[in-house]
Every structure is written in C-alpha cells, then in structure tokens.
mmCIF file of C-alpha atoms in Angstrom:
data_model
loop_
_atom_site.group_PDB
_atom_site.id
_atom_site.type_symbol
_atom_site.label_atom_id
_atom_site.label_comp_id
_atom_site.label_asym_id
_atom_site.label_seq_id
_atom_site.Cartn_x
_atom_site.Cartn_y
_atom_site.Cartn_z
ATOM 1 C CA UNK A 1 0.000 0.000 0.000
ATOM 2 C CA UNK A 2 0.912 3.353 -0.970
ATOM 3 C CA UNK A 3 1.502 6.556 1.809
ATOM 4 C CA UNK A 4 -1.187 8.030 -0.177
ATOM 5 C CA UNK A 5 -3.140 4.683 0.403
ATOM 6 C CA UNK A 6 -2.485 4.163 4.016
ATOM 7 C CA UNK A 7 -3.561 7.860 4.440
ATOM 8 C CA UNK A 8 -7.033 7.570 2.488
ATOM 9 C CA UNK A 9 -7.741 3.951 4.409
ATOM 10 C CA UNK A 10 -7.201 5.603 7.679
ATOM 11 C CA UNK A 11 -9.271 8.801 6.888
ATOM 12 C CA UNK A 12 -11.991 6.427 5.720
ATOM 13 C CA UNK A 13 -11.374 4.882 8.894
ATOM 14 C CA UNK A 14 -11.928 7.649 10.984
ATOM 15 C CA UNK A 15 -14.415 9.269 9.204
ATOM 16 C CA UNK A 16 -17.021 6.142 9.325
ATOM 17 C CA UNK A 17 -16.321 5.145 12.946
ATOM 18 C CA UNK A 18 -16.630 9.250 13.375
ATOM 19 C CA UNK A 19 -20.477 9.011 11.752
ATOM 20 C CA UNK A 20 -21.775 5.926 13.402
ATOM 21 C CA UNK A 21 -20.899 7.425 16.677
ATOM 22 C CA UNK A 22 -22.679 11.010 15.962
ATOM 23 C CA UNK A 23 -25.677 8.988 14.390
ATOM 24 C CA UNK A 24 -25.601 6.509 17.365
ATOM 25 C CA UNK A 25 -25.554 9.800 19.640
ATOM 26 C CA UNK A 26 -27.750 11.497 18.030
ATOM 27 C CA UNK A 27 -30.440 9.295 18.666
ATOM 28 C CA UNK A 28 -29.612 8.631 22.173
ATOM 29 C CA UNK A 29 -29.750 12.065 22.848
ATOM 30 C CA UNK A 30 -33.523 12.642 21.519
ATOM 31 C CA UNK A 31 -34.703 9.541 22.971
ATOM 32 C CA UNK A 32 -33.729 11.056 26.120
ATOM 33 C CA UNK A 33 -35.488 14.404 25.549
ATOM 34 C CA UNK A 34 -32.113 16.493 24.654
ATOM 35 C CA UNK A 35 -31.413 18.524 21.956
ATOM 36 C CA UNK A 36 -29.135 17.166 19.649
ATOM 37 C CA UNK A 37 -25.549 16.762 19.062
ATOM 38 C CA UNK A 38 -25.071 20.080 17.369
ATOM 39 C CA UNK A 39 -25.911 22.454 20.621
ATOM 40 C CA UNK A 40 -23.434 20.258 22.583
ATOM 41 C CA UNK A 41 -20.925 21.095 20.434
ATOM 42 C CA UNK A 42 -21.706 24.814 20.844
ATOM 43 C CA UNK A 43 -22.335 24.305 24.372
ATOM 44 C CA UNK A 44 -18.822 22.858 24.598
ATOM 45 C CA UNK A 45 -16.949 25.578 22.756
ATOM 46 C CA UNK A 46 -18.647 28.882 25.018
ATOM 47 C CA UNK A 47 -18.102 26.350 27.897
ATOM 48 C CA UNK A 48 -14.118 26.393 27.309
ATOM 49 C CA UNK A 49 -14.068 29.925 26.509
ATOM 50 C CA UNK A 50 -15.086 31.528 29.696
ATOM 51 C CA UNK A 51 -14.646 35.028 28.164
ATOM 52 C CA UNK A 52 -16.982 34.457 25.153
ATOM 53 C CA UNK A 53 -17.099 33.910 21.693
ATOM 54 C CA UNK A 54 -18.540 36.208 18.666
ATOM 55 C CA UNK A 55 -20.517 34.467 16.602
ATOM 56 C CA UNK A 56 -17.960 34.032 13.862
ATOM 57 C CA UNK A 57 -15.231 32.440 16.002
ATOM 58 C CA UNK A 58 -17.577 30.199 17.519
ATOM 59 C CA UNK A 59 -18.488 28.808 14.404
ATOM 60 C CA UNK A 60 -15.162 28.246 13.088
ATOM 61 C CA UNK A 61 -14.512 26.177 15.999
ATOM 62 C CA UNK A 62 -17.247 23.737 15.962
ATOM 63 C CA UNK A 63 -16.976 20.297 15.245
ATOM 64 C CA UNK A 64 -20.041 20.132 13.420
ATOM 65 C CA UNK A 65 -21.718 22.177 10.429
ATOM 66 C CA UNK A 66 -24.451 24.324 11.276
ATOM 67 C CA UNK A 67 -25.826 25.384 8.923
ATOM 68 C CA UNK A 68 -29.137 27.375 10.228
ATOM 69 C CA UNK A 69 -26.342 28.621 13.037
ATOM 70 C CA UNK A 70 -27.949 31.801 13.905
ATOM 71 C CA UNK A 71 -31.229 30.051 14.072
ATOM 72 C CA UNK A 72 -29.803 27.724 16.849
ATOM 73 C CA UNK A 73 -28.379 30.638 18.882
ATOM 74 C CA UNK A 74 -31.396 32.702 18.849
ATOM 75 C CA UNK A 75 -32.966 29.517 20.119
ATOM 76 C CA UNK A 76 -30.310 28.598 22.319
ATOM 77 C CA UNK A 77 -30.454 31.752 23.709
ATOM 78 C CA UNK A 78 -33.972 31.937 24.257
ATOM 79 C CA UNK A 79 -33.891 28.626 26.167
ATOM 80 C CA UNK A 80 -31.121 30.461 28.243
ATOM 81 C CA UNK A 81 -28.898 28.249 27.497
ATOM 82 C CA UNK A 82 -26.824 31.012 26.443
ATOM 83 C CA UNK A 83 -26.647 34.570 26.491
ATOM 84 C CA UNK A 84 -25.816 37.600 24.064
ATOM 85 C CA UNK A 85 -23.809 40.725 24.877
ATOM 86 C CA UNK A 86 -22.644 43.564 22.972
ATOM 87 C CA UNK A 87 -18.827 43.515 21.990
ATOM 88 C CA UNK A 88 -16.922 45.876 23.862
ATOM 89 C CA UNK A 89 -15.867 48.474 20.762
ATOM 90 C CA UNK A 90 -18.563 47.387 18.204
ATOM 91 C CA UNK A 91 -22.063 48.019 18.772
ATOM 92 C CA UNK A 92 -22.988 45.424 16.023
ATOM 93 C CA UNK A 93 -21.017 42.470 17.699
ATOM 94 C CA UNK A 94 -22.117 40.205 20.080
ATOM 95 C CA UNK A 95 -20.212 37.900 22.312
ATOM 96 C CA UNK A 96 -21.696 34.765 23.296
ATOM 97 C CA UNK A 97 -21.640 33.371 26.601
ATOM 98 C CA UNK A 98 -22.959 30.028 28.274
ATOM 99 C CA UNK A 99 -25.171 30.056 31.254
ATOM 100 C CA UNK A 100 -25.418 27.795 34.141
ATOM 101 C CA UNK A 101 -28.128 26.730 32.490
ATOM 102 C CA UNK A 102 -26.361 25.616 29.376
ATOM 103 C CA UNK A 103 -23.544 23.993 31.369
ATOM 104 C CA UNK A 104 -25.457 21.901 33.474
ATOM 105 C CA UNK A 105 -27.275 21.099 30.113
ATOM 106 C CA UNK A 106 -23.961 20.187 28.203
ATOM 107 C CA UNK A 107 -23.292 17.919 31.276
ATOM 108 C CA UNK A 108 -26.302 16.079 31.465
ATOM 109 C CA UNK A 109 -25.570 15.205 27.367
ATOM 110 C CA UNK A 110 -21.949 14.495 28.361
ATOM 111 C CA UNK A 111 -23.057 11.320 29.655
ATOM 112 C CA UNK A 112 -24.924 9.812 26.809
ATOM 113 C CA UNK A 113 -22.271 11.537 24.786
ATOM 114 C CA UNK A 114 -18.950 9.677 25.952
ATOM 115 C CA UNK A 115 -20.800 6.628 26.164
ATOM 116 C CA UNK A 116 -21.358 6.475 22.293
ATOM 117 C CA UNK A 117 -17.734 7.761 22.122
ATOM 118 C CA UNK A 118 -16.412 4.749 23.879
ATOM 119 C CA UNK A 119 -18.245 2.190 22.963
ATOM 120 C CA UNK A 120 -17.725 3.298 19.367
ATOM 121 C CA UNK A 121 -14.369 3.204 19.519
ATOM 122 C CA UNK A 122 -13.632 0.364 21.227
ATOM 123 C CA UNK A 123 -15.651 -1.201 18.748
ATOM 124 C CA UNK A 124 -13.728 0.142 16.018
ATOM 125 C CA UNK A 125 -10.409 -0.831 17.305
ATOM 126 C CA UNK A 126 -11.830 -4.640 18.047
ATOM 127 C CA UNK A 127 -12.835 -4.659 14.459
ATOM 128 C CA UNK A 128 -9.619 -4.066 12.996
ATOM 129 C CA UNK A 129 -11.155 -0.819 11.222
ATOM 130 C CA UNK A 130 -8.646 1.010 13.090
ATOM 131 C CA UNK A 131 -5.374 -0.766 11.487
ATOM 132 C CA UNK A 132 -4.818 1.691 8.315
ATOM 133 C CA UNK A 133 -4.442 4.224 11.771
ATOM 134 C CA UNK A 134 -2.279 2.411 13.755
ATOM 135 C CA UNK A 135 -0.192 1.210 10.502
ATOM 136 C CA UNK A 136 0.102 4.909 9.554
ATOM 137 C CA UNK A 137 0.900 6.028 13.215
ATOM 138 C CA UNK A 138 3.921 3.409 13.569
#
C-alpha cells in the first residue's frame, strides 16, 4: 500500500467510525429528551471559553456544520442556554456566553455523549477498522 493509500484507508477509517458514533448519539440524545448533538458542540466551545465567543469564532470552531447557526443561537439563547452581549468596541457584535443553564445542560448530554464515544471506539479498534491508523501512526 501506498503513503497516499495508508492515508485515504485511515481517513476512511476515521471518518465512518466518526459518523456511526454522531448517528448513534444522536439518537440517544432525543430519545432522552435532549437537543441534539449540534448544541453540545456549541455548548462545549462557550463552555471552554469563559470570556466568550462572537458568533464568527464560535463557528469556526465547531466540530459540526451548522448550517441554520444563527437560528440555533437565537434559540439557544432563548432557552437560556446562552446569552448575548454587545462587543466591547462594536455596537454590532455580540459575544456569546454560556449560562449555568447551558452547562449543566452540556453535562447532562456528556453522559450519553462519551458513552457512544467509547463504545464506538472500542468497537472500532476490536474490528480491525482502526489498522490503516495504527499502521500509519507506527
């Protein structure tokens, strides 16, 4: 096997263990009455950035696309999840900000969350879909 070879088997690698654990989540998640995986994800960046995050930034970081991302804000916010405050300097910018709210939230979906995680990868590894990784890696 080529590098290039070695390099697209372990992206395909990733990649599919990396969708059966967000649609494995997903569901999990609305089962249990939470939103899904995508406000985690924001919940998760505002949550490590204690001093905020315009709206820009925030979506640059994200794991996932969003694409109706001021949509999900606005409702986000309204559910007080989050909050909105004018940036210091710009009277058009906002900084975004999670509540207490929204962290004990992100929590509660933490724990359905890194279940899925775990179990997916462990099952990925016991598979052998994982080898193109660890070949690359060594």
């Amino acid at each position: 096997m080529s590098g290039f070879e070695e390099r697209e088997a372990a992206w395909i690698a990733l990649n599919q263990t990396r969708t059966r654990i967000f649609s494995r989540t997903e569901r999990a998640l609305v089962a249990a009455g939470f939103p899904r995986l995508h406000w985690y994800d924001v919940l998760w960046e505002l949550e490590r950035s204690p001093e905020g995050l315009r709206p820009k930034q925030l979506e640059r970081q994200l794991l996932f696309d969003q694409s109706s991302f001021s949509r999900q804000v606005a409702r986000m916010a309204e559910d007080g999840l989050i909050t909105r405050h004018a940036a210091v300097g710009d009277g058009r910018g906002k900084i975004l900000r999670i509540t207490d709210n929204g962290r004990s939230l992100r929590r509660q979906m933490w724990d359905i969350y890194r279940k899925h995680i775990d179990e997916g990868m462990a099952e990925a590894q016991n598979s052998g879909s994982f080898d193109p990784i660890t070949r690359l890696c060594d």
